[in-house]
Amino acid sequence: MKLIFEKGTPGRGLSLMPECDVPEVRLDSERSTPLHLPHVSENELTRHYTALCKRLFGVNDGFYPLGSCTMKYNPKIDEDMAALPGFTSVHPLQPAETVQGSLEALHLLGEELGEIFGMDTVSFQPAAGAHGELTGVLLIKAYHLDRGDTARTKIIVPDSAHGTNPATAAMCGFQVVNIPSAPDGCVDLDALRAAVGPDTAGLMLTNPNTVGIFDKNSLEITKIVHDAGGLCYYDGANLNAVMGVVRPGDMGFDCIHSNLHKTFATPHGGGGPGAGAVGCKDFLRKYMPAPLIVRTSGGFGYEYPEKSIGRVKMFNGNFSVCIKALTYVLTLGKAGIPEAAMNAVLNANYMMSRLKSKFEMAYDEICMHEFVMTLVGLHKDTGVSALDIAKGMLDNNLHPPTMYFPLIVHEALMVEPCETESKELMDEVCDIYLKLYEQAYSDPQSLHDAPTRTPVRRLDEVGAARNMILRYKFE
Ligand SMILES: *Cc1c(COP(=O)(O)O)cnc(C)c1O
């Protein structure tokens, strides 16, 4: 397929700009080469993007079970509310008294999410999950330094954590202490006890962790860390399995982030705006990013916490994402939120129990919102890898699950059906997964050759990563 720059002909195109009616001013430093803009008609432009669109696959096309990503269907009413002119036509530099509705919406969302998190204060500044982690761990750092405790230089991160956790700790200047998981997929408590000490700043726990297991020892974990003088960070990017059922704050965690673009109804992927809402207990409030939105005598306004770590993003973060989250929370309500969580868990366990008849599970435990299969045995028997099975799925019009993640499971396929899929669809998908398993034994070559029905066949992934071509070379 040609790029848009390779289509059209010079001079073609539609300009809706009126004749210039003010004096032209030339810039001091002008470009030495002409600007490369596509010269295409509206018709060509529309066809180009429609053709690209047809090659895409998204949640609106079909089953999209990317584990660790919570690619659920997001109700369209959330988009409608975020598009209301009252929300889209205001500017964050307007005086607070002229944007009371928007401030009230953020304040209300803070209260609702605070309730779900079990936290006292919530900030919406962070733009994504990893950004929320950065903010949360900076709160932990500020807390220790404020007390004059400079010896706490280490953050403990279990090996089942999301990869952003150790990266965040390192970005905040901490040394990362990695501890192993026990055979049941939970944190190894003895390893944790051995790791904590006067140099422990805190622990970051992804829960449910990246193998889809809820750590049953959460209370013990936070106690061990607190007894050593550290604080506890909860990575709640995917709260889909636990929202409204258990609260991280009640498990002893001091701060948390949650991805509004996974759990709370903003579609994600493709780099669109997200939000990594950060919640904390009262004793950390004074370090929160400034400003916080608070109730005032006359309505709503801004508060600048006394020892704030500063701003982490302009204004109030990605505001429209917050409106979607608020709409989602209010439409589901107190009964609907835990119901969605329980259905997410039910769906994952349903698929896992059907697939267990053939596929080996990495952890044969009741899972949360996702489960991980290990295809090591199948690979040994047939030569067919997790990658081959994933490519075979493409030929069956299925988007594959997450592959080769988490790193602690070999030949991993990680499936997260979400609560928004029906039993009929999951049955169809399970039938195809099981058929592919059989095919690995009966005709392994066909899976090495897959995909055969997609616009491109196998890509040279190593080549693409090593020799990145990120710029288009104009002739
Ligand atoms: C997705 C995810 C993150 C990172 O979120 P981004 O918005 O991609 O930065 C962190 N932790 C977990 C557990 C996640 O699933």
Coordinates of C-alpha atoms and ligand atoms in Angstrom, one line a residue:
M1 CA 0.0 0.0 0.0
K2 CA 1.3 3.5 -0.9
L3 CA 1.9 6.1 1.7
I4 CA -0.2 9.3 1.5
F5 CA 3.0 11.2 0.4
E6 CA 3.3 8.8 -2.6
K7 CA -0.2 9.6 -3.9
G8 CA -1.6 12.6 -5.7
T9 CA 0.2 15.1 -7.8
P10 CA 1.7 18.5 -7.1
G11 CA -0.9 21.3 -6.9
R12 CA -3.8 18.9 -6.4
G13 CA -5.9 19.3 -3.3
L14 CA -8.4 21.4 -1.6
S15 CA -7.7 24.6 0.2
L16 CA -10.5 26.0 2.3
M17 CA -8.3 28.9 3.4
P18 CA -9.6 32.3 2.2
E19 CA -7.3 34.8 0.5
C20 CA -4.9 36.3 3.0
D21 CA -6.1 39.8 3.9
V22 CA -3.3 40.9 6.2
P23 CA 0.3 41.7 5.3
E24 CA 2.5 38.6 4.9
V25 CA 5.5 38.4 7.3
R26 CA 8.5 36.3 6.4
L27 CA 10.2 34.5 9.2
D28 CA 13.9 35.4 9.8
S29 CA 15.0 31.8 9.5
E30 CA 13.2 30.2 6.6
R31 CA 13.2 26.5 5.7
S32 CA 15.9 25.6 3.2
T33 CA 13.7 22.8 1.7
P34 CA 10.1 22.9 0.8
L35 CA 7.6 21.4 3.3
H36 CA 6.5 18.0 2.2
L37 CA 2.7 17.9 2.3
P38 CA 0.5 15.4 0.4
H39 CA -1.2 16.8 -2.7
V40 CA -4.3 14.8 -2.8
S41 CA -8.0 15.4 -3.4
E42 CA -10.5 15.0 -0.6
N43 CA -11.6 11.8 -2.3
E44 CA -8.1 10.3 -2.4
L45 CA -7.6 11.3 1.2
T46 CA -10.8 9.7 2.4
R47 CA -10.1 6.5 0.5
H48 CA -6.5 6.3 1.8
Y49 CA -7.6 6.5 5.5
T50 CA -10.6 4.2 4.9
A51 CA -8.2 1.6 3.4
L52 CA -5.9 1.9 6.4
C53 CA -8.8 1.6 8.7
K54 CA -9.9 -1.7 7.1
R55 CA -6.5 -3.2 7.9
L56 CA -6.9 -2.4 11.6
F57 CA -8.3 -4.6 14.3
G58 CA -9.7 -3.2 17.5
V59 CA -12.2 -3.8 20.3
N60 CA -15.0 -2.8 17.9
D61 CA -14.0 -5.6 15.5
G62 CA -13.9 -8.5 17.8
F63 CA -12.4 -10.4 20.8
Y64 CA -9.3 -8.6 22.0
P65 CA -7.9 -10.5 24.9
L66 CA -4.6 -8.7 25.6
G67 CA -3.7 -9.8 29.1
S68 CA -2.3 -7.0 31.3
C69 CA -4.1 -4.5 29.1
T70 CA -7.8 -4.7 30.0
M71 CA -9.0 -4.1 26.5
K72 CA -12.7 -4.0 27.5
Y73 CA -15.6 -2.5 25.7
N74 CA -16.2 1.0 26.9
P75 CA -19.8 2.2 26.9
K76 CA -20.4 4.9 24.3
I77 CA -22.3 7.1 26.8
D78 CA -18.9 7.8 28.4
E79 CA -17.8 9.4 25.1
D80 CA -21.0 11.4 24.8
M81 CA -20.6 12.9 28.3
A82 CA -16.9 13.8 27.7
A83 CA -18.0 15.6 24.4
L84 CA -20.6 17.8 26.1
P85 CA -19.8 21.4 25.2
G86 CA -19.8 22.5 28.8
F87 CA -16.8 20.3 29.3
T88 CA -15.0 20.8 26.0
S89 CA -15.4 24.6 25.7
V90 CA -13.7 25.6 29.0
H91 CA -10.1 26.5 29.4
P92 CA -8.1 25.5 32.5
L93 CA -6.7 29.0 32.9
Q94 CA -10.2 30.4 33.4
P95 CA -10.8 31.6 37.0
A96 CA -12.0 28.8 39.2
E97 CA -15.4 30.5 39.7
T98 CA -16.2 30.2 36.0
V99 CA -15.4 26.4 35.7
Q100 CA -17.3 25.3 38.8
G101 CA -19.0 22.4 37.0
S102 CA -15.8 20.9 35.7
L103 CA -14.1 21.2 39.1
E104 CA -17.1 19.6 40.8
A105 CA -16.9 16.7 38.3
L106 CA -13.2 16.2 39.1
H107 CA -13.9 16.5 42.8
L108 CA -16.8 14.0 42.7
L109 CA -14.6 11.5 40.7
G110 CA -11.9 11.9 43.4
E111 CA -14.5 10.9 46.0
E112 CA -15.7 8.0 44.1
L113 CA -12.3 6.6 43.2
G114 CA -11.1 7.3 46.8
E115 CA -13.9 5.1 47.9
I116 CA -13.0 2.3 45.4
F117 CA -9.2 2.6 46.3
G118 CA -9.7 3.0 50.0
M119 CA -7.6 6.2 49.9
D120 CA -8.3 9.7 51.2
T121 CA -7.1 11.9 48.4
V122 CA -6.8 11.4 44.6
S123 CA -4.9 13.4 42.0
F124 CA -5.7 13.2 38.3
Q125 CA -2.5 14.9 37.0
P126 CA -0.6 11.8 35.9
A127 CA -1.2 11.1 32.2
A128 CA -0.8 7.4 32.3
G129 CA 0.0 4.4 34.5
A130 CA 3.8 4.7 34.5
H131 CA 3.4 8.4 35.2
G132 CA 1.1 7.6 38.2
E133 CA 3.7 5.2 39.5
L134 CA 6.4 7.9 39.2
T135 CA 4.1 10.2 41.2
G136 CA 3.3 7.6 43.9
V137 CA 6.9 6.6 44.4
L138 CA 7.9 10.3 44.6
L139 CA 5.4 10.7 47.4
I140 CA 7.1 7.8 49.2
K141 CA 10.5 9.5 48.7
A142 CA 9.2 12.8 49.9
Y143 CA 7.8 11.2 53.0
H144 CA 11.2 9.6 54.0
L145 CA 13.3 12.7 53.2
D146 CA 10.9 15.0 55.0
R147 CA 11.5 12.9 58.2
G148 CA 15.2 13.2 57.6
D149 CA 15.5 9.5 56.9
T150 CA 18.0 9.4 54.1
A151 CA 19.1 5.8 54.5
R152 CA 16.1 4.4 52.7
T153 CA 17.5 3.9 49.2
K154 CA 15.8 0.6 48.1
I155 CA 12.4 -0.3 46.7
I156 CA 11.4 -4.0 46.7
V157 CA 9.7 -5.2 43.5
P158 CA 8.5 -8.8 43.2
D159 CA 9.3 -10.6 39.9
S160 CA 5.7 -10.9 39.1
A161 CA 5.3 -7.1 38.9
H162 CA 4.6 -5.1 35.8
G163 CA 7.8 -4.0 34.1
T164 CA 7.1 -0.4 34.7
N165 CA 7.4 -0.9 38.5
P166 CA 11.2 -1.5 38.6
A167 CA 11.6 1.2 35.9
T168 CA 9.7 3.7 38.1
A169 CA 11.7 2.9 41.2
A170 CA 15.0 3.4 39.2
M171 CA 13.7 6.7 37.7
C172 CA 13.0 7.9 41.2
G173 CA 16.6 7.2 42.1
F174 CA 16.1 4.1 44.1
Q175 CA 17.9 0.8 43.9
V176 CA 15.6 -2.0 42.9
V177 CA 15.5 -5.2 45.0
N178 CA 13.9 -8.0 43.0
I179 CA 12.3 -10.8 45.0
P180 CA 11.0 -14.1 43.6
S181 CA 7.5 -15.5 43.6
A182 CA 6.5 -18.6 45.4
P183 CA 5.3 -21.6 43.4
D184 CA 1.7 -20.4 43.9
G185 CA 2.5 -17.2 42.0
C186 CA 2.3 -15.1 45.2
V187 CA 5.1 -13.1 46.8
D188 CA 7.6 -15.4 48.7
L189 CA 7.2 -14.1 52.2
D190 CA 10.5 -15.5 53.5
A191 CA 12.3 -13.7 50.6
L192 CA 10.4 -10.5 51.5
R193 CA 11.3 -10.8 55.2
A194 CA 15.0 -11.3 54.2
A195 CA 14.9 -8.3 51.9
V196 CA 13.4 -5.6 54.2
G197 CA 15.6 -3.5 56.5
P198 CA 16.5 0.1 57.5
D199 CA 17.3 0.8 53.8
T200 CA 13.8 -0.2 52.6
A201 CA 12.0 2.8 51.2
G202 CA 9.0 0.8 50.2
L203 CA 7.5 -2.0 48.1
M204 CA 5.6 -1.9 44.9
L205 CA 3.0 -4.6 44.4
T206 CA 1.1 -5.3 41.2
N207 CA -2.1 -6.9 42.4
P208 CA -3.6 -9.0 40.9
N209 CA 0.0 -9.6 39.6
T210 CA 1.0 -10.2 36.1
V211 CA 0.2 -13.9 36.3
G212 CA -3.4 -13.1 37.1
I213 CA -3.2 -14.2 40.8
F214 CA -4.5 -12.1 43.7
D215 CA -1.9 -12.1 46.4
K216 CA -3.6 -13.8 49.3
N217 CA -0.9 -12.6 51.7
S218 CA -1.4 -8.9 51.0
L219 CA -2.1 -8.0 54.7
E220 CA 1.0 -9.9 55.8
I221 CA 3.1 -8.2 53.0
T222 CA 2.1 -4.7 54.0
K223 CA 2.8 -5.5 57.6
I224 CA 6.3 -6.8 56.9
V225 CA 7.1 -3.7 55.0
H226 CA 5.6 -1.3 57.5
D227 CA 7.3 -3.0 60.4
A228 CA 10.6 -2.3 58.6
G229 CA 9.7 1.4 58.2
G230 CA 8.9 1.2 54.5
L231 CA 5.7 2.3 52.7
C232 CA 3.6 0.2 50.3
Y233 CA 2.6 1.1 46.8
Y234 CA -0.2 -0.6 45.0
D235 CA -0.1 -0.9 41.2
G236 CA -3.8 -0.9 40.4
A237 CA -3.5 -0.3 36.7
N238 CA -6.0 -3.2 36.2
L239 CA -8.5 -2.9 39.0
N240 CA -11.0 -4.8 36.9
A241 CA -10.9 -7.9 39.0
V242 CA -11.2 -6.3 42.4
M243 CA -13.0 -2.9 42.1
G244 CA -15.8 -2.6 44.6
V245 CA -14.9 -6.0 46.1
V246 CA -11.7 -5.3 48.0
R247 CA -9.9 -2.0 48.6
P248 CA -6.1 -1.6 48.4
G249 CA -6.3 0.9 51.2
D250 CA -7.8 -1.8 53.5
M251 CA -5.0 -4.1 52.6
G252 CA -2.6 -1.7 54.1
F253 CA -1.3 0.1 51.1
D254 CA -0.4 3.8 51.4
C255 CA -0.7 4.9 47.9
I256 CA -1.9 3.6 44.5
H257 CA -2.4 4.4 40.9
S258 CA -5.1 3.1 38.6
N259 CA -5.2 3.4 34.9
L260 CA -8.5 5.1 34.0
H261 CA -7.7 4.0 30.4
K262 CA -7.9 0.4 31.4
T263 CA -10.3 -0.1 34.2
F264 CA -12.4 3.1 34.0
A265 CA -13.7 3.3 30.4
T266 CA -11.3 5.2 28.3
P267 CA -10.3 3.1 25.2
H268 CA -6.6 2.7 24.9
G269 CA -3.9 1.7 22.6
G270 CA -2.7 3.9 19.8
G271 CA -1.2 6.4 22.1
G272 CA -4.4 8.2 22.9
P273 CA -4.7 10.2 26.2
G274 CA -4.9 8.2 29.4
A275 CA -4.9 9.0 33.1
G276 CA -3.1 7.3 36.0
A277 CA -5.1 8.6 38.9
V278 CA -3.1 8.5 42.1
G279 CA -4.6 8.0 45.5
C280 CA -3.0 8.3 48.9
K281 CA -3.7 8.1 52.6
D282 CA -4.0 11.3 54.6
F283 CA -0.5 11.3 55.9
L284 CA 0.9 11.6 52.3
R285 CA -1.6 14.3 51.2
K286 CA 0.8 17.2 51.9
Y287 CA 3.2 15.8 49.3
M288 CA 0.6 15.3 46.5
P289 CA 1.0 17.1 43.2
A290 CA -0.3 20.7 43.3
P291 CA -3.0 21.8 43.0
L292 CA -5.6 19.5 44.5
I293 CA -9.3 20.2 43.9
V294 CA -11.1 20.9 47.1
R295 CA -14.5 22.0 48.3
T296 CA -14.5 25.7 49.4
S297 CA -17.1 27.8 51.2
G298 CA -18.5 29.0 47.9
G299 CA -18.0 25.8 45.7
F300 CA -14.8 24.3 44.5
G301 CA -11.3 25.6 44.2
Y302 CA -7.6 24.7 44.3
E303 CA -5.4 23.8 47.2
Y304 CA -1.6 23.8 47.1
P305 CA -0.3 21.1 49.5
E306 CA 2.4 22.5 51.7
K307 CA 5.2 20.1 50.8
S308 CA 4.0 19.2 47.3
I309 CA 6.3 17.3 45.0
G310 CA 5.2 19.9 42.5
R311 CA 3.3 19.6 39.3
V312 CA 3.6 16.4 37.3
K313 CA 1.5 17.6 34.4
M314 CA -0.1 20.8 33.2
F315 CA -3.4 21.9 34.7
N316 CA -5.7 19.0 35.8
G317 CA -4.3 16.2 33.7
N318 CA -6.3 14.7 30.8
F319 CA -9.7 16.0 31.8
S320 CA -11.8 14.3 29.2
V321 CA -10.5 10.9 30.4
C322 CA -11.7 11.8 33.9
I323 CA -15.2 12.6 32.6
K324 CA -15.4 9.2 31.0
A325 CA -14.3 7.6 34.2
L326 CA -16.9 9.6 36.2
T327 CA -19.7 8.6 33.8
Y328 CA -18.6 5.0 34.0
V329 CA -18.6 4.9 37.8
L330 CA -21.9 6.7 38.1
T331 CA -23.7 4.6 35.5
L332 CA -22.5 1.3 37.0
G333 CA -23.1 2.5 40.5
K334 CA -22.3 0.8 43.8
A335 CA -23.9 -2.5 42.7
G336 CA -22.6 -2.5 39.1
I337 CA -18.9 -1.9 39.9
P338 CA -18.4 -5.1 41.9
E339 CA -20.6 -7.0 39.4
A340 CA -18.4 -6.0 36.5
A341 CA -15.3 -7.1 38.6
M342 CA -16.9 -10.5 39.4
N343 CA -17.9 -11.1 35.8
A344 CA -14.3 -10.3 34.7
V345 CA -13.1 -13.0 37.1
L346 CA -15.9 -15.4 36.1
N347 CA -15.1 -15.0 32.3
A348 CA -11.4 -15.6 32.8
N349 CA -12.0 -18.7 35.0
Y350 CA -14.5 -20.0 32.5
M351 CA -12.1 -19.8 29.6
M352 CA -9.2 -21.1 31.7
S353 CA -11.3 -24.2 32.8
R354 CA -12.3 -25.0 29.2
L355 CA -8.7 -24.6 27.9
K356 CA -7.2 -26.6 30.7
S357 CA -8.4 -29.7 29.0
K358 CA -5.4 -29.3 26.6
F359 CA -3.3 -26.3 27.4
E360 CA -1.0 -26.3 30.4
M361 CA -1.6 -23.4 32.8
A362 CA 1.4 -21.6 34.3
Y363 CA -0.4 -21.4 37.7
D364 CA -3.2 -23.9 38.1
E365 CA -5.1 -21.7 40.7
I366 CA -8.3 -19.8 40.5
C367 CA -7.3 -16.7 38.6
M368 CA -8.5 -13.2 38.7
H369 CA -9.2 -11.2 35.4
E370 CA -6.5 -13.0 33.4
F371 CA -4.6 -16.3 33.2
V372 CA -1.3 -17.4 31.7
M373 CA -0.8 -20.6 29.7
T374 CA 2.7 -22.0 29.2
L375 CA 3.3 -23.8 25.8
V376 CA 6.7 -25.2 26.8
G377 CA 5.4 -28.8 26.6
L378 CA 3.6 -28.3 23.3
H379 CA 6.7 -26.7 21.9
K380 CA 8.9 -29.6 23.0
D381 CA 6.4 -32.1 21.6
T382 CA 5.6 -30.5 18.2
G383 CA 8.1 -27.6 17.6
V384 CA 5.1 -25.3 17.6
S385 CA 5.8 -22.2 19.7
A386 CA 3.5 -19.7 21.4
L387 CA 4.3 -17.4 18.5
D388 CA 3.2 -20.0 16.0
I389 CA -0.1 -20.5 17.8
A390 CA -0.6 -16.7 18.0
K391 CA 0.0 -16.5 14.2
G392 CA -2.5 -19.3 13.6
M393 CA -5.1 -17.3 15.5
L394 CA -4.7 -14.5 13.0
D395 CA -5.7 -16.9 10.2
N396 CA -8.8 -17.6 12.2
N397 CA -9.7 -13.9 12.5
L398 CA -8.8 -13.7 16.1
H399 CA -6.6 -11.2 17.8
P400 CA -4.0 -13.1 19.8
P401 CA -3.6 -12.7 23.5
T402 CA -0.4 -11.1 25.0
M403 CA 2.6 -13.3 24.1
Y404 CA 5.9 -13.9 26.0
F405 CA 4.8 -11.9 29.0
P406 CA 5.2 -12.1 31.9
L407 CA 8.9 -12.9 31.5
I408 CA 8.8 -15.4 34.4
V409 CA 6.7 -17.8 32.3
H410 CA 8.2 -19.4 29.3
E411 CA 6.3 -19.7 26.0
A412 CA 3.5 -17.7 27.6
L413 CA 0.1 -16.7 26.3
M414 CA -1.8 -14.5 28.6
V415 CA -5.5 -14.2 28.1
E416 CA -7.8 -11.5 29.5
P417 CA -11.4 -11.9 28.2
C418 CA -12.9 -9.0 30.3
E419 CA -16.4 -8.8 31.7
T420 CA -17.9 -7.4 28.5
E421 CA -17.6 -10.7 26.4
S422 CA -20.5 -13.2 26.1
K423 CA -20.4 -16.9 26.8
E424 CA -21.1 -17.6 23.1
L425 CA -18.1 -15.7 22.0
M426 CA -15.8 -17.2 24.6
D427 CA -17.0 -20.6 23.5
E428 CA -16.2 -19.9 19.9
V429 CA -12.8 -18.6 20.8
C430 CA -12.0 -21.6 23.1
D431 CA -13.0 -24.0 20.2
I432 CA -10.5 -22.3 17.9
Y433 CA -7.7 -22.3 20.6
L434 CA -8.3 -26.1 21.1
K435 CA -8.4 -26.7 17.4
L436 CA -5.1 -24.9 17.0
Y437 CA -3.7 -27.1 19.8
E438 CA -4.7 -30.2 17.8
Q439 CA -3.3 -28.7 14.6
A440 CA 0.1 -28.3 16.3
Y441 CA 0.2 -32.1 16.4
S442 CA -1.4 -33.0 13.1
D443 CA 0.1 -30.3 10.9
P444 CA 2.8 -28.3 12.7
Q445 CA 4.1 -26.9 9.4
S446 CA 0.8 -25.0 8.7
L447 CA 1.4 -23.1 12.0
H448 CA 5.0 -22.3 11.2
D449 CA 3.7 -20.9 7.9
A450 CA 0.9 -18.8 9.5
P451 CA -0.4 -16.3 9.0
T452 CA -1.4 -16.7 5.3
R453 CA -4.5 -14.6 5.2
T454 CA -3.3 -11.3 6.5
P455 CA -2.1 -8.2 4.6
V456 CA 1.5 -9.1 5.6
R457 CA 3.0 -12.5 6.6
R458 CA 5.6 -13.0 9.3
L459 CA 7.4 -9.8 10.2
D460 CA 11.1 -9.7 10.9
E461 CA 10.6 -8.6 14.5
V462 CA 14.3 -8.6 15.5
G463 CA 15.2 -6.7 12.3
A464 CA 12.4 -4.2 13.1
A465 CA 13.7 -3.6 16.6
R466 CA 17.4 -3.5 15.7
N467 CA 17.2 -1.4 12.5
M468 CA 14.4 1.0 13.2
I469 CA 13.4 3.1 10.3
L470 CA 11.5 5.9 11.9
R471 CA 11.7 8.6 9.2
Y472 CA 10.5 8.6 5.7
K473 CA 13.2 9.5 3.2
F474 CA 11.9 11.9 0.6
E475 CA 13.6 11.7 -2.8
Ligands
LIG1 C1 -0.5 -1.0 31.8 C2 0.1 -1.1 33.1 C3 1.0 -0.2 33.6 C4 1.5 1.0 32.8 O1 0.4 1.8 32.3 P1 0.7 2.9 31.1 O2 -0.5 3.7 31.1 O3 1.0 2.0 29.9 O4 1.9 3.7 31.5 C5 1.5 -0.3 34.9 N1 1.2 -1.4 35.6 C6 0.4 -2.4 35.1 C7 0.1 -3.6 36.0 C8 -0.2 -2.3 33.9 O5 -1.0 -3.3 33.4

